[in-house]
Coordinates of C-alpha atoms in Angstrom, one line a residue:
X5 CA 70.1 239.5 91.8
X6 CA 71.5 242.3 93.4
X7 CA 74.6 242.2 95.9
X8 CA 73.7 242.9 99.4
X9 CA 74.6 246.3 100.9
X10 CA 77.7 247.1 103.2
X11 CA 75.1 247.5 105.8
X12 CA 73.3 244.2 105.2
X13 CA 76.5 242.3 105.2
X14 CA 77.3 244.0 108.5
X15 CA 74.3 243.4 110.3
X16 CA 74.6 239.6 109.1
X17 CA 78.3 239.4 110.6
X18 CA 76.9 241.0 113.9
X19 CA 74.2 238.6 114.1
X20 CA 76.7 235.6 113.3
X21 CA 78.9 236.7 116.2
X22 CA 76.0 237.2 118.5
X23 CA 75.0 233.3 117.5
X24 CA 78.4 232.3 118.3
X25 CA 78.8 234.1 121.7
X26 CA 75.5 232.7 122.8
X27 CA 76.4 229.4 121.9
X28 CA 79.4 229.5 123.7
X29 CA 78.1 230.2 127.1
X30 CA 75.4 227.7 126.7
X31 CA 77.6 224.9 125.9
X32 CA 80.3 225.7 128.4
X33 CA 77.9 226.0 131.0
X34 CA 76.4 222.7 130.1
X35 CA 79.3 220.8 129.6
X36 CA 82.5 222.6 130.6
X37 CA 85.1 224.2 128.5
X38 CA 87.4 221.1 127.9
X39 CA 84.3 218.8 126.6
X40 CA 83.1 221.8 124.2
X41 CA 84.6 222.2 120.8
X42 CA 84.5 224.7 118.3
X43 CA 82.8 222.7 115.9
X44 CA 79.9 222.2 118.8
X45 CA 79.5 225.9 119.2
X46 CA 79.6 226.5 115.6
X47 CA 76.9 223.6 115.2
X48 CA 75.1 225.0 118.2
X49 CA 75.0 228.8 116.6
X50 CA 73.9 227.3 113.0
X51 CA 77.2 228.7 111.5
X52 CA 79.8 227.5 109.4
X53 CA 83.1 226.1 111.4
X54 CA 85.3 228.4 109.5
X55 CA 83.3 231.6 110.8
X56 CA 84.5 230.8 114.4
X57 CA 88.2 231.4 113.4
X58 CA 87.3 234.3 111.2
X59 CA 85.9 236.5 114.5
X60 CA 88.3 234.9 117.3
X61 CA 91.6 233.4 117.3
X62 CA 90.6 230.6 119.5
X63 CA 88.3 228.8 122.1
X64 CA 89.9 230.4 124.9
X65 CA 89.2 233.8 123.2
X66 CA 85.7 233.0 122.0
X67 CA 84.8 231.9 125.4
X68 CA 86.3 234.7 127.5
X69 CA 84.5 236.9 125.4
X70 CA 81.1 235.0 126.0
X71 CA 81.6 235.3 129.6
X72 CA 82.9 238.9 129.6
X73 CA 79.5 239.7 127.7
X74 CA 77.0 237.8 130.0
X75 CA 78.9 239.7 133.0
X76 CA 78.7 243.1 131.5
X77 CA 75.2 243.0 130.6
X78 CA 74.3 241.1 133.8
X79 CA 75.7 244.0 135.7
X80 CA 74.3 246.6 133.1
X81 CA 70.7 245.5 133.7
X82 CA 71.3 245.4 137.4
X83 CA 72.6 248.9 137.3
X84 CA 69.6 250.4 135.1
X85 CA 66.9 248.6 136.5
X86 CA 63.7 250.6 137.9
X87 CA 63.6 252.2 140.4
X88 CA 66.6 253.9 138.7
X89 CA 69.0 255.4 141.1
X90 CA 72.2 257.4 141.1
X91 CA 72.7 256.6 144.9
X92 CA 76.3 255.2 144.7
X93 CA 76.0 252.7 147.7
X94 CA 72.8 251.2 146.0
X95 CA 74.6 251.1 142.8
X96 CA 77.3 249.4 144.6
X97 CA 75.2 246.8 146.2
X98 CA 73.5 246.0 142.9
X99 CA 77.1 245.4 141.3
X100 CA 78.3 242.9 143.9
X101 CA 74.8 241.3 143.9
X102 CA 74.9 240.9 140.1
X103 CA 78.2 239.4 139.9
X104 CA 77.8 237.1 142.9
X105 CA 74.7 236.0 141.4
X106 CA 76.4 234.7 138.4
X107 CA 78.8 232.8 140.7
X108 CA 75.3 231.0 142.3
X109 CA 73.3 230.9 139.1
X110 CA 76.0 229.6 136.7
X111 CA 78.8 227.8 138.8
X112 CA 80.2 225.7 136.0
X113 CA 80.6 228.6 133.4
X114 CA 81.9 230.9 136.0
X115 CA 84.4 228.0 137.3
X116 CA 85.7 227.6 133.8
X117 CA 85.9 231.3 133.3
X118 CA 88.2 231.7 136.4
X119 CA 90.2 228.6 135.4
X120 CA 90.7 230.1 132.2
X121 CA 92.4 233.2 133.7
X122 CA 94.7 231.2 134.9
X123 CA 96.0 229.3 132.1
X124 CA 99.5 230.4 130.3
X125 CA 97.5 233.0 128.0
X126 CA 95.7 234.4 131.2
X127 CA 93.5 237.6 130.9
X128 CA 92.6 238.3 127.1
X129 CA 91.2 242.0 126.7
X130 CA 88.4 242.4 124.6
X131 CA 85.7 244.9 123.9
X132 CA 83.0 243.0 125.8
X133 CA 85.7 243.2 128.9
X134 CA 86.2 246.9 128.5
X135 CA 82.8 247.4 128.9
X136 CA 82.6 245.5 132.2
X137 CA 85.7 247.6 133.3
X138 CA 83.8 250.9 132.4
X139 CA 80.8 249.9 134.2
X140 CA 82.9 248.7 137.3
X141 CA 85.0 252.0 137.2
X142 CA 81.9 254.3 136.9
X143 CA 80.4 252.2 139.9
X144 CA 83.3 253.0 142.0
X145 CA 83.3 256.6 141.0
X146 CA 79.6 256.8 142.0
X147 CA 80.5 255.4 145.3
X148 CA 82.5 258.1 146.5
X149 CA 86.0 257.2 145.1
X150 CA 88.6 259.9 144.7
X151 CA 91.3 257.6 143.1
X152 CA 89.4 255.2 140.6
X153 CA 92.5 254.1 138.8
X154 CA 93.5 252.2 142.5
X155 CA 90.0 251.3 143.6
X156 CA 88.6 249.9 140.2
X157 CA 91.5 247.1 140.5
X158 CA 90.7 246.6 144.3
X159 CA 86.7 245.7 143.5
X160 CA 87.7 243.6 140.3
X161 CA 89.8 241.6 142.8
X162 CA 87.5 241.4 145.3
X163 CA 84.7 240.5 143.2
X164 CA 86.7 237.5 141.5
X165 CA 88.2 236.5 144.9
X166 CA 84.5 236.3 146.0
X167 CA 83.4 234.5 142.8
X168 CA 86.4 231.9 143.1
X169 CA 85.5 231.1 146.6
X170 CA 81.8 230.4 145.7
X171 CA 82.6 228.2 143.0
X172 CA 85.4 226.4 144.3
X173 CA 84.9 222.7 143.8
X174 CA 84.5 220.8 147.0
X175 CA 84.7 223.7 149.6
X176 CA 82.5 226.5 148.1
X177 CA 81.7 229.4 150.5
X178 CA 78.2 230.5 150.5
X179 CA 77.1 233.8 148.6
X180 CA 75.6 235.2 151.3
X181 CA 78.6 235.1 153.4
X182 CA 80.8 236.5 150.7
X183 CA 78.2 239.2 150.4
X184 CA 78.4 240.2 153.9
X185 CA 82.1 240.7 153.8
X186 CA 82.0 242.7 150.5
X187 CA 78.9 244.7 152.0
X188 CA 80.8 245.2 155.6
X189 CA 84.2 246.7 153.3
X190 CA 81.9 248.9 151.2
X191 CA 79.7 250.2 154.0
X192 CA 76.5 249.0 152.7
X193 CA 73.4 248.3 154.1
X194 CA 72.4 244.6 153.8
X195 CA 68.8 245.6 152.7
X196 CA 70.4 247.5 149.6
X197 CA 70.6 245.6 146.1
X198 CA 69.0 242.3 146.0
X199 CA 69.0 240.9 149.8
X200 CA 69.2 237.0 149.7
X201 CA 65.9 235.1 150.4
X202 CA 66.1 234.2 154.0
X203 CA 63.8 231.2 153.4
X204 CA 65.7 229.9 150.1
X205 CA 69.4 228.6 149.6
X206 CA 71.1 231.6 148.6
X207 CA 68.7 232.8 145.8
X208 CA 67.3 236.2 145.5
X209 CA 63.7 237.6 146.1
X210 CA 63.8 239.1 142.4
X211 CA 64.5 236.1 139.9
X212 CA 65.5 232.8 139.6
X213 CA 68.2 231.3 137.4
X214 CA 69.4 233.9 134.7
X215 CA 68.1 233.7 131.2
X216 CA 71.1 234.3 129.1
X217 CA 69.5 234.5 125.6
X218 CA 68.4 238.0 126.2
X219 CA 72.0 238.9 126.2
X220 CA 72.9 237.7 122.7
X221 CA 70.0 239.0 121.1
X222 CA 70.0 238.8 117.2
X223 CA 67.2 240.8 116.6
X224 CA 68.2 244.5 116.7
X225 CA 65.0 245.8 118.3
X226 CA 65.4 243.0 121.0
X227 CA 69.1 243.8 121.5
X228 CA 68.3 247.6 122.3
X229 CA 65.6 246.5 124.8

């Protein structure tokens, strides 16, 4: 039996890492951070437990990477959906709705993510987060910013604050109210993006609960779609 090629090994590693990221967001969304162990994640992913520490220094790094993957792929999908547009205002509206949508649809996951950022180790940079930062920076630039280096951190801070307010236990603010404040700041028309359904409870006109699986595809053909 001939040994596997380097390309085959690389693809197997990619798929293994994808499964771990997907398992992490699923389990934290279902159980919360503290109730989810690295062993649970490995078991859900169908991976050897030693592989978790091979790819990630610890649970916090794994979960942050997984949530940042979910955030950047959700944002990317929202920005590039049909009809595609280069209008800076529309793209800013889509970005705001995408992030607030995660707070609405995945409150447990996003609450645990925000809590993790406040731990001693705090914010942990990773490739997934860098992609998210690139998308938000591009959104700020297309919206007309003349100082992206200052305006991107402000957008990030405002979105994080809105997510925190939406998922705060005991006193959550409504997503439509938070959306209205952000839209006012960025001079956006309410009908841009995906306006909340007036007949619902804060959902959107386009879709219900986000299907996370497509953002963690192990099939190369599926992942590229």
